[in-house]
Each structure stands twice: as structure tokens, then as C-alpha cells.
């Protein structure tokens, strides 16, 4: 049995899709298109115009015009906020349609898209809409030592950075678009958004909803295409004032190099290898379920997946066996089947990457407590996997796998685990499971990561800043911290004649 496809979804996937530039749907300059497959079957789902450098250039020019001459920059903050709010409303009005599109294109269970991706995306726009009217500067008292007796009136303004390029990944296609667009628009910027080539559909539908919400032409442009072509052109374009990227650390470094040409501002949300730490005084049922959710949510395709599980020695066997037991019971299937608990990975490339790690683990002598292989022969499914007998130098321990694969090891005490948790180039998230609040907060203070969850995991909220220490990124998304990265501070200083 499958979920009944909404008529609007059927129509949407059977229509060839274009690029959204300056409020118009246009073909790529090259005339090229690419196919986006259904990861549950490997078959083509839809055809989409393929943007390249020339299209990016057109979009950048359109965005610049919208920024400098269009109605967007003349609107009141309240008017801008109401458009952003309306985007959130339209997402909720089309929740089922968007959830189905996301499930078909990405592979995730439609129930997950309904419960998490879509409402979180709507909430992000609603949250950011409120900020549009609350972007404030300061008044500042000056003491200028070489101008005794002078009087000043000095203040700061927070102004939009300008034309922003946003490059997003495929793991939460709609939600990542929301995380990026929300703060950029609330602060009055204009955007060229490049969705991931694996999952362009929900961003294209979102572009239609953004237009319907009353967004002026050219403020939001959506250009699907490949990373090495469209993405690279956007990151390098001299007409772009800021680039915001979510994806691999490897490409994050390429973005930094590409941005050097005009020294555009850069924010990055990159990979992770997040420690999830279970103390022996944790509630075992809650910790076991929490550790399983931390790694298996979204098939492990989460930058913040709890992929390194550490359990205090006395409880190691019990907790790890509990997680393995959950892993063995997870029902894999197409995202559009209502009883599916885990769908396929997003692409053939990701399937090969993850099974490559499983091979490497076996070659290095890990023990496989659950899973360990591809599931079935059709689509890109991988079994939920628990690996033990791991050593710190192993690839499966050091590198981000981005699949449903957790490595588990025992630890003895707080100091040891703090050091081990931090023994990684990444610093995105961490989990701590204990009933001892002093221990929990002491360890939270020692962990070098942007988010620490205590007795929970994967809790996201539009108000809670998210981002990475170390090689997990630059800057923060969500919360009011996200607004900083989308504004320039201007100091205005007036000498008063007294
Ligand atoms: P990726 O970093 O190549 O892709 C992410 C986005 O960057 C996509 O929109 C892609 O088109 C674009 N891109 C790729 N190369 C680019 C370039 N040279 N210039 C500008 N944009 C470019 O990630 P990929 O290849 O899909 O996955 C590889 C690994 O990256 C995963 O296994 C995972 O470890 C990590 N990853 C992390 C994500 C996160 O949320 N932090 C999301 C996706 C992947
Ligand atoms: Mg790549």
C-alpha cells in the first residue's frame, strides 16, 4: 500500500521544470535539463532545467536590480515581514503536497516530512517574519580623547548585505531552503538559491509559493544545477556580496577559496562526527531510544547525527545491544509507504559512499552488531548498522559517513570522555545522557560543539542557534544570531555644534 499521491504532486512531477529568475520561469541558457531520480527505485522522477554560469549571472543581475531599484528595498519592515509570514502560511496550506514531494525526491518517509520538515520550515518563516521589524542599531556615547569638549550623536544601522548566494544540500531540502531564506529576507537581502541537484523539487514549489505570497520579482531566484558548475559560479561571482553554504566540509573549503576573489562574506554549515555520550546513571530505556534516534533519524543523513556513541563501561553491553535491537527492527521501504520507518539514501553516489565505509570498517576489523550491508537490490537502501570494537584511528570513527551507521565504544569517566568527544576535526553537536545535572552541565561546558543536547537529541527550533565549532562551519543559523550574518553594521557619527 502506498500513500495516495495528491493530484497537485502528480501534476508537479510530470511537468518539466524551469529556472526561477526575476519572477519568471525560464529555460537554462544552454537549454540543458537534468533528471532527478526517485531514490526508492532509481527511476527518473522529474526533469529540471540545469543552470550554469550564464544563468547564475542573469540571476545575480536581476537580484541586484531588485535590491537597488525594486520595491523590496522601499517597503516598510512591516510589509516585508508580512510577506515572509505569508510564505509560512502557504507552506502550511500546502503541507501534504510538500511532504509528498519531499518524500518522493529525497526518499524520507512521508510521515517524517509531514511531522518535521514541513512544519519546521513554516515555523522558520513565521519566526523570522517577526524579526523584520526588530532589526535595530544602537546609540553610542563617544569620548574621543583628541577632541576635548566636542559633542557627538553617534549611532549604528544594520543594513542588508545585498545579493546573497545560498547553496543547500539534499538531506532536508525544503527546511534548508527555509533556514537560508528566512533570515536573509527578514534583513532585506535578495537571494539566489541553488538547491542540491539530487533534490530540486520542493525548492521549485517553494519558489511558486514565494511568488504567490507577494514577493517582488528578483528578490528570490531559484536555480537548480550541479555544484561544480552552477554552485561554483555562484560562489565565485563578483556581483554576490555573501555566500551561505550547507554541505560537505570539502566543498566548504572550495567555497572559501571561491569567495576570496571579491572577499564576499561567507557562512558555512558543514559536516560532523558528533559524540553521543551515555553515562551509567542515565535512564536506560530513554538513552537507548535516544541513541538510536540520534543516528537513525533521516537515515543518518544529518550533519549532526550522533554517529559516535560512547557508553560508560558498566552499561556498554546493555545500551549497545539495545540500540542494535532497535536497528534490527526498523522497517525499511519507500518513503511513500505509510508503515516505512526508514527510506532509501538519497542517491546511488551516497549508497556507494556509505557501503564503502562499511567495507572499510570490515577490513579494519570492526564487529558488526546489527546491519552492515545494503538492503535489497533496488533503490538505495542501507541497513541500520551498529559497529563495535572500533579504534580511534579507523576511517569509520574519524570520517563523516552520512548514513545509518553508528560506531560504539566504552569510556570510564568524565575527563576521559571529554577528551575523546573532542578528538575530532568537527564540532557540530553532542548528546549527553545522565540523571546527574551537575555532571551534564560540567561536560556540556567542556565539549567544543555548537549544540549540546542533554537527555534529548535532534531538537531543532527556529529560535535556537545552530552551527559549528572547528571544521563544522562558520556562523550560526536560526535564532537572532542568524541575522548578524545577513547584516552589515554602519556607524554614523555626527558632531553637534554646541
Ligand atoms: P556537497 O557538499 O558536494 O553538496 C552540497 C551542495 O553543494 C549541493 O548543492 C552541491 O551542488 C553543492 N556543491 C558541490 N560542489 C560545489 C562546488 N564546487 N561549488 C559550489 N557548490 C558546490 O555534498 P554531497 O557531495 O552531496 O555529499 C558528500 C558528503 O557531504 C556527504 O556524504 C556528507 O558527509 C556531507 N554532507 C553534509 C551535509 C550537511 O548537512 N552538513 C549535507 C550534505 C552532504
Ligand atoms: Mg559533492
Short mmCIF file of C-alpha atoms and ligand atoms in Angstrom, two decimals:
data_model
loop_
_atom_site.label_atom_id
_atom_site.label_comp_id
_atom_site.label_asym_id
_atom_site.label_seq_id
_atom_site.Cartn_x
_atom_site.Cartn_y
_atom_site.Cartn_z
CA UNK A 1 0.00 0.00 0.00
CA UNK A 2 1.26 3.48 -0.74
CA UNK A 3 0.10 6.92 0.29
CA UNK A 4 -2.31 8.33 -2.31
CA UNK A 5 -0.44 10.85 -4.38
CA UNK A 6 -2.00 14.31 -4.27
CA UNK A 7 -3.19 15.42 -7.71
CA UNK A 8 -1.04 18.57 -7.38
CA UNK A 9 2.05 16.42 -6.73
CA UNK A 10 1.36 14.23 -9.74
CA UNK A 11 0.95 17.33 -11.91
CA UNK A 12 4.07 18.89 -10.47
CA UNK A 13 6.37 15.93 -11.10
CA UNK A 14 5.11 15.33 -14.64
CA UNK A 15 5.68 18.95 -15.70
CA UNK A 16 9.23 19.81 -16.83
CA UNK A 17 10.66 22.46 -14.52
CA UNK A 18 12.43 25.67 -15.35
CA UNK A 19 14.67 28.13 -13.52
CA UNK A 20 13.07 30.89 -11.45
CA UNK A 21 14.84 34.15 -12.36
CA UNK A 22 13.46 37.66 -11.83
CA UNK A 23 9.99 36.34 -11.11
CA UNK A 24 9.84 34.37 -14.38
CA UNK A 25 10.15 30.68 -15.21
CA UNK A 26 12.83 30.36 -17.88
CA UNK A 27 14.82 27.64 -19.62
CA UNK A 28 18.54 27.34 -18.96
CA UNK A 29 20.64 29.38 -21.41
CA UNK A 30 22.23 26.11 -22.56
CA UNK A 31 18.79 24.51 -22.99
CA UNK A 32 20.05 21.62 -20.81
CA UNK A 33 17.94 19.72 -18.33
CA UNK A 34 18.76 17.00 -15.82
CA UNK A 35 16.75 14.19 -14.27
CA UNK A 36 16.11 13.83 -10.56
CA UNK A 37 15.58 10.18 -9.61
CA UNK A 38 13.25 8.61 -7.08
CA UNK A 39 15.76 7.05 -4.64
CA UNK A 40 13.37 4.25 -3.71
CA UNK A 41 13.51 2.90 -7.27
CA UNK A 42 16.33 4.68 -9.09
CA UNK A 43 13.83 5.69 -11.77
CA UNK A 44 13.52 9.25 -13.07
CA UNK A 45 11.04 11.30 -11.11
CA UNK A 46 11.15 14.63 -12.93
CA UNK A 47 13.15 16.73 -15.39
CA UNK A 48 14.54 20.09 -14.34
CA UNK A 49 16.34 22.87 -16.21
CA UNK A 50 20.06 22.83 -15.45
CA UNK A 51 21.51 26.20 -14.50
CA UNK A 52 25.12 27.06 -15.29
CA UNK A 53 27.33 30.16 -15.09
CA UNK A 54 25.35 32.20 -17.63
CA UNK A 55 22.06 31.66 -15.78
CA UNK A 56 23.70 32.45 -12.45
CA UNK A 57 24.95 35.70 -13.96
CA UNK A 58 21.44 36.62 -15.15
CA UNK A 59 20.04 35.87 -11.73
CA UNK A 60 22.72 37.92 -9.97
CA UNK A 61 21.92 40.92 -12.21
CA UNK A 62 18.19 40.53 -11.59
CA UNK A 63 18.79 40.28 -7.85
CA UNK A 64 20.99 43.39 -7.90
CA UNK A 65 18.26 45.35 -9.72
CA UNK A 66 15.68 44.14 -7.22
CA UNK A 67 17.96 45.19 -4.39
CA UNK A 68 18.83 48.63 -5.73
CA UNK A 69 15.76 49.70 -7.66
CA UNK A 70 12.92 47.34 -6.82
CA UNK A 71 10.06 47.81 -4.40
CA UNK A 72 11.67 45.43 -1.89
CA UNK A 73 14.17 47.97 -0.57
CA UNK A 74 11.48 50.69 -0.35
CA UNK A 75 8.99 48.53 1.54
CA UNK A 76 8.49 49.07 5.22
CA UNK A 77 9.90 46.41 7.50
CA UNK A 78 6.33 45.54 8.43
CA UNK A 79 5.38 44.93 4.80
CA UNK A 80 8.44 42.72 4.31
CA UNK A 81 7.61 40.80 7.47
CA UNK A 82 4.05 40.18 6.33
CA UNK A 83 5.24 38.65 3.03
CA UNK A 84 7.60 36.36 4.93
CA UNK A 85 4.79 35.40 7.33
CA UNK A 86 2.58 34.59 4.35
CA UNK A 87 5.24 32.22 2.99
CA UNK A 88 4.97 30.30 6.27
CA UNK A 89 1.18 30.22 5.95
CA UNK A 90 1.33 28.96 2.37
CA UNK A 91 3.73 26.18 3.37
CA UNK A 92 1.20 25.03 5.98
CA UNK A 93 -1.67 25.30 3.49
CA UNK A 94 0.29 23.05 1.11
CA UNK A 95 1.77 20.83 3.82
CA UNK A 96 0.66 17.47 2.43
CA UNK A 97 1.76 18.33 -1.09
CA UNK A 98 5.19 19.50 0.07
CA UNK A 99 5.63 16.45 2.33
CA UNK A 100 4.88 14.13 -0.58
CA UNK A 101 7.24 15.95 -2.94
CA UNK A 102 9.97 15.80 -0.32
CA UNK A 103 9.42 12.10 0.28
CA UNK A 104 9.48 11.28 -3.45
CA UNK A 105 12.56 13.34 -4.23
CA UNK A 106 14.64 12.69 -1.10
CA UNK A 107 13.41 9.24 -0.03
CA UNK A 108 12.45 10.11 3.56
CA UNK A 109 9.22 8.68 5.00
CA UNK A 110 6.32 10.96 4.14
CA UNK A 111 5.24 10.81 7.80
CA UNK A 112 8.59 12.33 8.82
CA UNK A 113 8.33 15.08 6.22
CA UNK A 114 4.80 15.81 7.48
CA UNK A 115 5.81 15.87 11.13
CA UNK A 116 9.21 17.56 10.88
CA UNK A 117 10.45 19.06 7.62
CA UNK A 118 7.33 20.91 6.54
CA UNK A 119 6.13 22.38 9.88
CA UNK A 120 9.70 23.34 10.83
CA UNK A 121 10.11 25.14 7.51
CA UNK A 122 6.84 27.04 8.03
CA UNK A 123 7.79 27.90 11.60
CA UNK A 124 11.15 29.25 10.48
CA UNK A 125 9.44 31.75 8.15
CA UNK A 126 6.94 32.69 10.86
CA UNK A 127 9.72 33.19 13.39
CA UNK A 128 11.87 35.24 11.02
CA UNK A 129 8.88 37.33 9.86
CA UNK A 130 8.73 38.80 13.36
CA UNK A 131 12.36 39.88 13.21
CA UNK A 132 11.84 42.07 10.13
CA UNK A 133 10.53 44.89 12.33
CA UNK A 134 13.14 44.36 15.05
CA UNK A 135 16.43 44.93 13.27
CA UNK A 136 17.90 47.71 15.41
CA UNK A 137 21.13 49.61 15.84
CA UNK A 138 22.49 51.34 18.94
CA UNK A 139 23.13 54.89 20.06
CA UNK A 140 26.68 55.20 21.32
CA UNK A 141 28.38 57.72 23.64
CA UNK A 142 31.74 58.92 22.29
CA UNK A 143 34.72 60.16 24.33
CA UNK A 144 37.21 60.98 21.50
CA UNK A 145 40.36 61.85 23.53
CA UNK A 146 41.88 64.19 20.92
CA UNK A 147 38.67 66.29 20.59
CA UNK A 148 38.14 67.60 24.13
CA UNK A 149 34.79 69.31 24.61
CA UNK A 150 33.32 68.04 21.35
CA UNK A 151 29.79 66.68 21.41
CA UNK A 152 28.55 63.89 19.16
CA UNK A 153 25.47 62.00 18.22
CA UNK A 154 26.59 58.55 17.06
CA UNK A 155 24.53 55.54 16.16
CA UNK A 156 24.70 52.27 14.25
CA UNK A 157 22.47 50.98 11.49
CA UNK A 158 22.10 47.35 10.49
CA UNK A 159 21.79 47.17 6.74
CA UNK A 160 21.28 44.19 4.44
CA UNK A 161 24.49 42.73 2.99
CA UNK A 162 22.96 42.79 -0.50
CA UNK A 163 22.96 39.98 -3.06
CA UNK A 164 23.28 36.62 -1.30
CA UNK A 165 24.10 33.27 -2.90
CA UNK A 166 22.76 30.29 -0.98
CA UNK A 167 23.84 26.72 -1.73
CA UNK A 168 21.99 23.97 0.06
CA UNK A 169 22.17 20.16 0.38
CA UNK A 170 19.70 17.35 -0.20
CA UNK A 171 19.14 15.93 3.29
CA UNK A 172 16.37 18.40 4.31
CA UNK A 173 15.73 20.18 1.01
CA UNK A 174 12.75 22.36 1.99
CA UNK A 175 13.93 23.00 5.54
CA UNK A 176 17.42 24.03 4.42
CA UNK A 177 15.85 26.44 1.94
CA UNK A 178 13.83 27.91 4.82
CA UNK A 179 16.83 28.18 7.16
CA UNK A 180 18.67 30.09 4.46
CA UNK A 181 15.90 32.28 3.04
CA UNK A 182 14.21 33.27 6.31
CA UNK A 183 16.99 35.37 7.88
CA UNK A 184 18.19 36.71 4.52
CA UNK A 185 14.74 38.07 3.69
CA UNK A 186 13.94 39.30 7.21
CA UNK A 187 17.00 41.54 6.97
CA UNK A 188 16.12 42.84 3.49
CA UNK A 189 18.58 40.95 1.29
CA UNK A 190 17.96 39.43 -2.13
CA UNK A 191 18.82 35.81 -2.86
CA UNK A 192 19.95 33.36 -5.49
CA UNK A 193 19.23 29.90 -4.07
CA UNK A 194 20.82 26.81 -5.58
CA UNK A 195 19.16 23.61 -4.37
CA UNK A 196 21.08 20.33 -4.46
CA UNK A 197 20.98 18.54 -7.80
CA UNK A 198 19.61 15.43 -6.06
CA UNK A 199 16.53 17.23 -4.66
CA UNK A 200 15.43 20.34 -6.56
CA UNK A 201 11.66 19.85 -6.47
CA UNK A 202 10.49 21.28 -3.14
CA UNK A 203 12.59 24.43 -3.64
CA UNK A 204 10.93 24.95 -7.03
CA UNK A 205 7.49 24.54 -5.48
CA UNK A 206 8.56 26.91 -2.70
CA UNK A 207 9.52 29.49 -5.36
CA UNK A 208 5.93 29.36 -6.64
CA UNK A 209 4.59 29.85 -3.12
CA UNK A 210 7.01 32.73 -2.51
CA UNK A 211 5.71 34.45 -5.64
CA UNK A 212 2.13 33.78 -4.50
CA UNK A 213 2.95 35.37 -1.14
CA UNK A 214 3.60 38.64 -2.95
CA UNK A 215 7.37 38.69 -3.11
CA UNK A 216 8.56 41.24 -5.69
CA UNK A 217 10.34 39.88 -8.77
CA UNK A 218 14.05 39.23 -8.46
CA UNK A 219 14.15 39.09 -4.66
CA UNK A 220 14.24 35.29 -4.58
CA UNK A 221 15.69 33.40 -7.54
CA UNK A 222 15.87 29.60 -7.55
CA UNK A 223 18.35 27.90 -9.89
CA UNK A 224 18.78 24.12 -9.72
CA UNK A 225 22.04 22.83 -11.15
CA UNK A 226 25.20 20.96 -10.29
CA UNK A 227 27.71 22.03 -7.69
CA UNK A 228 30.80 22.16 -9.88
CA UNK A 229 29.04 24.39 -12.42
CA UNK A 230 26.14 26.47 -11.04
CA UNK A 231 27.30 26.25 -7.42
CA UNK A 232 30.89 27.16 -8.19
CA UNK A 233 29.77 30.06 -10.43
CA UNK A 234 27.58 31.44 -7.66
CA UNK A 235 30.33 31.16 -5.02
CA UNK A 236 32.83 32.93 -7.27
CA UNK A 237 30.57 35.65 -8.76
CA UNK A 238 31.87 39.18 -8.13
CA UNK A 239 28.32 40.53 -8.03
CA UNK A 240 27.48 38.41 -4.99
CA UNK A 241 28.06 40.04 -1.60
CA UNK A 242 27.68 36.97 0.58
CA UNK A 243 27.53 33.23 0.17
CA UNK A 244 25.88 30.88 2.64
CA UNK A 245 26.58 27.18 2.23
CA UNK A 246 25.48 23.93 3.82
CA UNK A 247 27.15 20.71 2.75
CA UNK A 248 30.43 18.84 2.95
CA UNK A 249 33.49 20.28 4.66
CA UNK A 250 35.42 19.57 1.46
CA UNK A 251 33.16 21.80 -0.63
CA UNK A 252 33.02 24.34 2.21
CA UNK A 253 36.75 24.86 1.75
CA UNK A 254 36.25 25.32 -2.02
CA UNK A 255 33.62 27.96 -1.26
CA UNK A 256 36.09 29.86 0.93
CA UNK A 257 38.62 29.90 -1.92
CA UNK A 258 36.00 30.92 -4.48
CA UNK A 259 34.83 33.75 -2.21
CA UNK A 260 38.33 35.21 -1.97
CA UNK A 261 38.02 36.93 -5.38
CA UNK A 262 35.80 39.74 -4.11
CA UNK A 263 36.10 38.83 -0.41
CA UNK A 264 32.38 38.19 -0.20
CA UNK A 265 31.12 37.31 3.26
CA UNK A 266 30.87 33.58 3.95
CA UNK A 267 28.87 31.44 6.35
CA UNK A 268 29.23 27.66 6.35
CA UNK A 269 27.34 24.80 7.95
CA UNK A 270 29.44 21.70 7.33
CA UNK A 271 29.98 18.14 8.39
CA UNK A 272 30.06 16.49 11.78
CA UNK A 273 31.00 13.38 13.68
CA UNK A 274 29.01 14.13 16.77
CA UNK A 275 29.61 12.28 20.06
CA UNK A 276 26.60 10.90 21.90
CA UNK A 277 27.55 10.09 25.48
CA UNK A 278 25.60 7.78 27.78
CA UNK A 279 26.57 7.72 31.48
CA UNK A 280 25.81 4.70 33.64
CA UNK A 281 23.24 6.67 35.66
CA UNK A 282 21.09 7.51 32.60
CA UNK A 283 17.60 6.06 32.31
CA UNK A 284 18.47 3.09 30.08
CA UNK A 285 15.26 2.97 28.03
CA UNK A 286 15.36 6.68 27.29
CA UNK A 287 19.06 6.65 26.48
CA UNK A 288 18.82 3.60 24.22
CA UNK A 289 15.90 5.03 22.26
CA UNK A 290 17.63 8.41 22.18
CA UNK A 291 20.90 6.98 20.90
CA UNK A 292 19.05 5.09 18.15
CA UNK A 293 17.12 8.19 17.09
CA UNK A 294 20.30 10.27 17.16
CA UNK A 295 21.90 8.16 14.45
CA UNK A 296 18.96 6.70 12.51
CA UNK A 297 16.82 9.84 12.10
CA UNK A 298 16.78 10.79 8.40
CA UNK A 299 18.76 7.57 7.69
CA UNK A 300 21.81 9.11 9.34
CA UNK A 301 21.91 11.77 6.63
CA UNK A 302 22.13 14.53 9.24
CA UNK A 303 25.11 16.81 9.66
CA UNK A 304 24.56 16.46 13.39
CA UNK A 305 23.90 12.69 13.52
CA UNK A 306 25.03 11.09 16.77
CA UNK A 307 27.46 8.87 14.88
CA UNK A 308 29.96 8.23 17.69
CA UNK A 309 28.19 6.53 20.58
CA UNK A 310 30.12 6.43 23.87
CA UNK A 311 28.70 4.40 26.75
CA UNK A 312 30.12 4.24 30.26
CA UNK A 313 31.78 0.87 30.67
CA UNK A 314 29.35 -0.82 33.11
CA UNK A 315 26.37 -0.24 30.83
CA UNK A 316 28.13 -0.65 27.48
CA UNK A 317 26.79 -4.08 26.50
CA UNK A 318 23.25 -3.31 27.63
CA UNK A 319 22.97 0.03 25.83
CA UNK A 320 24.71 -1.02 22.64
CA UNK A 321 22.69 -4.23 22.42
CA UNK A 322 19.56 -2.15 22.96
CA UNK A 323 20.46 0.16 20.07
CA UNK A 324 21.31 -2.84 17.88
CA UNK A 325 17.96 -4.36 18.72
CA UNK A 326 16.15 -1.22 17.60
CA UNK A 327 18.28 -1.18 14.43
CA UNK A 328 17.28 -4.75 13.57
CA UNK A 329 13.60 -3.89 13.94
CA UNK A 330 13.48 -0.76 11.75
CA UNK A 331 11.23 -1.27 8.72
CA UNK A 332 12.92 -0.13 5.51
CA UNK A 333 10.86 0.79 2.48
CA UNK A 334 9.89 3.53 0.05
CA UNK A 335 9.14 6.81 1.78
CA UNK A 336 5.65 6.84 0.31
CA UNK A 337 4.60 3.62 2.08
CA UNK A 338 2.83 4.57 5.31
CA UNK A 339 4.49 1.94 7.54
CA UNK A 340 8.04 2.73 6.37
CA UNK A 341 10.32 3.78 9.22
CA UNK A 342 13.47 4.32 7.17
CA UNK A 343 13.64 5.11 3.46
CA UNK A 344 16.49 4.82 0.97
CA UNK A 345 19.59 7.01 0.97
CA UNK A 346 19.27 9.93 -1.37
CA UNK A 347 21.37 8.73 -4.31
CA UNK A 348 23.42 5.99 -5.88
CA UNK A 349 26.53 8.02 -5.00
CA UNK A 350 25.53 8.14 -1.33
CA UNK A 351 24.77 4.40 -1.35
CA UNK A 352 28.26 3.73 -2.70
CA UNK A 353 29.86 6.12 -0.21
CA UNK A 354 28.16 4.54 2.80
CA UNK A 355 28.67 0.91 1.75
CA UNK A 356 32.30 1.86 1.03
CA UNK A 357 32.63 2.82 4.71
CA UNK A 358 31.05 -0.47 5.75
CA UNK A 359 33.66 -2.33 3.66
CA UNK A 360 36.45 -0.25 5.15
CA UNK A 361 35.22 -0.99 8.68
CA UNK A 362 35.16 -4.72 7.98
CA UNK A 363 38.66 -4.57 6.51
CA UNK A 364 39.90 -2.81 9.64
CA UNK A 365 38.35 -5.47 11.88
CA UNK A 366 35.21 -3.90 13.39
CA UNK A 367 32.45 -6.08 14.83
CA UNK A 368 29.03 -5.65 13.22
CA UNK A 369 26.32 -5.93 15.85
CA UNK A 370 23.45 -5.05 13.51
CA UNK A 371 23.11 -4.37 9.80
CA UNK A 372 26.32 -3.88 7.86
CA UNK A 373 25.03 -4.18 4.30
CA UNK A 374 22.95 -2.76 1.53
CA UNK A 375 19.27 -3.70 1.82
CA UNK A 376 17.64 -5.19 -1.27
CA UNK A 377 18.79 -4.66 -4.83
CA UNK A 378 16.52 -1.88 -5.98
CA UNK A 379 16.77 1.68 -4.72
CA UNK A 380 19.48 2.99 -2.41
CA UNK A 381 18.69 1.27 0.90
CA UNK A 382 21.26 0.57 3.63
CA UNK A 383 20.59 -1.46 6.79
CA UNK A 384 20.71 0.42 10.08
CA UNK A 385 24.14 -0.53 11.36
CA UNK A 386 25.88 -0.70 14.75
CA UNK A 387 29.66 -1.22 14.80
CA UNK A 388 31.78 -2.04 17.87
CA UNK A 389 35.45 -2.91 18.55
CA UNK A 390 36.43 0.32 16.90
CA UNK A 391 39.71 2.20 17.34
CA UNK A 392 40.14 5.99 17.13
CA UNK A 393 42.31 5.88 14.00
CA UNK A 394 39.77 3.96 11.90
CA UNK A 395 38.13 5.73 8.96
CA UNK A 396 34.66 4.80 10.23
CA UNK A 397 35.47 6.60 13.50
CA UNK A 398 37.17 9.68 12.05
CA UNK A 399 35.14 10.47 8.93
CA UNK A 400 31.55 11.54 8.45
CA UNK A 401 29.67 8.56 6.95
CA UNK A 402 26.31 10.30 6.45
CA UNK A 403 24.35 7.08 6.58
CA UNK A 404 22.63 4.94 9.26
CA UNK A 405 25.91 3.76 10.77
CA UNK A 406 26.98 4.29 14.39
CA UNK A 407 30.32 3.34 15.95
CA UNK A 408 30.16 2.50 19.66
CA UNK A 409 32.91 2.47 22.27
CA UNK A 410 33.09 2.35 26.08
CA UNK A 411 34.54 5.07 28.37
CA UNK A 412 35.46 5.27 32.05
CA UNK A 413 35.00 8.80 33.39
CA UNK A 414 34.12 12.40 32.59
CA UNK A 415 37.65 13.67 31.88
CA UNK A 416 38.39 10.78 29.57
CA UNK A 417 35.16 11.21 27.65
CA UNK A 418 35.54 14.99 27.31
CA UNK A 419 38.91 14.49 25.63
CA UNK A 420 37.64 11.69 23.43
CA UNK A 421 34.48 13.56 22.43
CA UNK A 422 36.64 16.46 21.28
CA UNK A 423 39.16 14.28 19.44
CA UNK A 424 37.71 15.19 16.03
CA UNK A 425 38.13 17.94 13.45
CA UNK A 426 34.40 18.57 13.70
CA UNK A 427 32.33 20.36 16.34
CA UNK A 428 28.69 20.49 15.35
CA UNK A 429 26.68 18.66 18.01
CA UNK A 430 26.85 16.38 21.03
CA UNK A 431 24.46 14.41 23.23
CA UNK A 432 24.73 13.71 26.96
CA UNK A 433 22.52 11.22 28.80
CA UNK A 434 22.62 11.27 32.60
CA UNK A 435 20.39 11.93 35.62
CA UNK A 436 23.16 13.97 37.28
CA UNK A 437 22.60 17.61 36.28
CA UNK A 438 25.96 18.79 37.63
CA UNK A 439 27.82 16.24 35.54
CA UNK A 440 25.70 17.07 32.49
CA UNK A 441 26.45 20.78 32.61
CA UNK A 442 30.11 20.27 33.54
CA UNK A 443 30.55 18.13 30.43
CA UNK A 444 28.46 20.47 28.26
CA UNK A 445 30.95 23.20 29.14
CA UNK A 446 33.92 21.09 28.02
CA UNK A 447 32.56 19.99 24.66
CA UNK A 448 33.72 22.01 21.66
CA UNK A 449 30.50 21.91 19.64
CA UNK A 450 27.79 24.34 18.57
CA UNK A 451 24.89 22.40 20.11
CA UNK A 452 24.84 20.15 23.17
CA UNK A 453 21.67 18.20 23.87
CA UNK A 454 21.10 16.82 27.38
CA UNK A 455 18.69 13.87 27.67
CA UNK A 456 17.40 14.61 24.18
CA UNK A 457 18.79 14.77 20.65
CA UNK A 458 17.87 16.35 17.31
CA UNK A 459 15.79 19.05 18.96
CA UNK A 460 15.63 21.94 16.48
CA UNK A 461 13.82 25.21 16.90
CA UNK A 462 13.74 28.40 14.85
CA UNK A 463 14.76 30.31 18.00
CA UNK A 464 17.73 28.08 18.88
CA UNK A 465 21.02 28.97 17.12
CA UNK A 466 22.65 26.14 15.20
CA UNK A 467 26.13 25.84 13.73
CA UNK A 468 29.61 24.53 14.15
CA UNK A 469 32.88 24.92 16.02
CA UNK A 470 36.11 23.92 14.28
CA UNK A 471 35.66 22.43 10.80
CA UNK A 472 31.90 22.18 11.19
CA UNK A 473 31.48 25.73 9.99
CA UNK A 474 31.40 29.49 10.32
CA UNK A 475 28.48 31.41 11.79
CA UNK A 476 25.11 30.36 13.11
CA UNK A 477 21.73 29.68 11.55
CA UNK A 478 18.38 30.27 13.26
CA UNK A 479 17.78 32.36 16.35
CA UNK A 480 18.56 36.07 16.21
CA UNK A 481 22.25 35.15 15.75
CA UNK A 482 21.41 34.24 12.16
CA UNK A 483 20.52 37.88 11.46
CA UNK A 484 24.07 39.06 12.20
CA UNK A 485 25.44 37.21 9.22
CA UNK A 486 22.94 38.91 6.90
CA UNK A 487 23.55 42.49 8.03
CA UNK A 488 26.39 44.97 7.78
CA UNK A 489 26.88 47.40 10.67
CA UNK A 490 27.20 51.04 9.68
CA UNK A 491 28.41 53.59 12.23
CA UNK A 492 27.05 57.11 11.72
CA UNK A 493 28.82 59.84 13.63
CA UNK A 494 27.62 63.48 13.78
CA UNK A 495 29.42 66.32 15.53
CA UNK A 496 26.97 68.62 17.23
CA UNK A 497 27.56 72.38 17.21
CA UNK A 498 27.23 73.41 20.84
P1 LIG B 1 28.30 18.56 -1.38
O1 LIG B 1 28.97 19.39 -0.36
O2 LIG B 1 29.06 18.24 -2.64
O3 LIG B 1 26.91 19.23 -1.83
C1 LIG B 1 26.19 20.20 -1.12
C2 LIG B 1 25.79 21.34 -2.05
O4 LIG B 1 26.97 21.94 -2.56
C3 LIG B 1 24.99 20.91 -3.27
O5 LIG B 1 24.05 21.92 -3.59
C4 LIG B 1 26.04 20.84 -4.36
O6 LIG B 1 25.51 21.03 -5.66
C5 LIG B 1 26.93 22.00 -3.97
N1 LIG B 1 28.31 21.93 -4.47
C6 LIG B 1 29.05 20.83 -4.73
N2 LIG B 1 30.26 21.19 -5.20
C7 LIG B 1 30.30 22.53 -5.24
C8 LIG B 1 31.27 23.50 -5.62
N3 LIG B 1 32.48 23.12 -6.08
N4 LIG B 1 30.96 24.81 -5.51
C9 LIG B 1 29.77 25.20 -5.05
N5 LIG B 1 28.80 24.34 -4.68
C10 LIG B 1 29.06 23.02 -4.78
O7 LIG B 1 27.85 17.22 -0.68
P2 LIG B 1 27.50 15.81 -1.38
O8 LIG B 1 28.51 15.52 -2.43
O9 LIG B 1 26.10 15.82 -1.78
O10 LIG B 1 27.69 14.84 -0.16
C11 LIG B 1 29.02 14.49 0.25
C12 LIG B 1 29.15 14.43 1.73
O11 LIG B 1 28.98 15.74 2.24
C13 LIG B 1 28.10 13.61 2.46
O12 LIG B 1 28.44 12.26 2.48
C14 LIG B 1 28.16 14.24 3.81
O13 LIG B 1 29.26 13.72 4.53
C15 LIG B 1 28.42 15.70 3.53
N6 LIG B 1 27.17 16.49 3.54
C16 LIG B 1 26.90 17.26 4.64
C17 LIG B 1 25.71 17.97 4.72
C18 LIG B 1 25.36 18.80 5.89
O14 LIG B 1 24.20 18.96 6.18
N7 LIG B 1 26.31 19.41 6.57
C19 LIG B 1 24.71 17.88 3.67
C20 LIG B 1 25.11 17.10 2.52
C21 LIG B 1 26.30 16.43 2.50
MG1 LIG B 2 29.68 16.57 -3.79
#
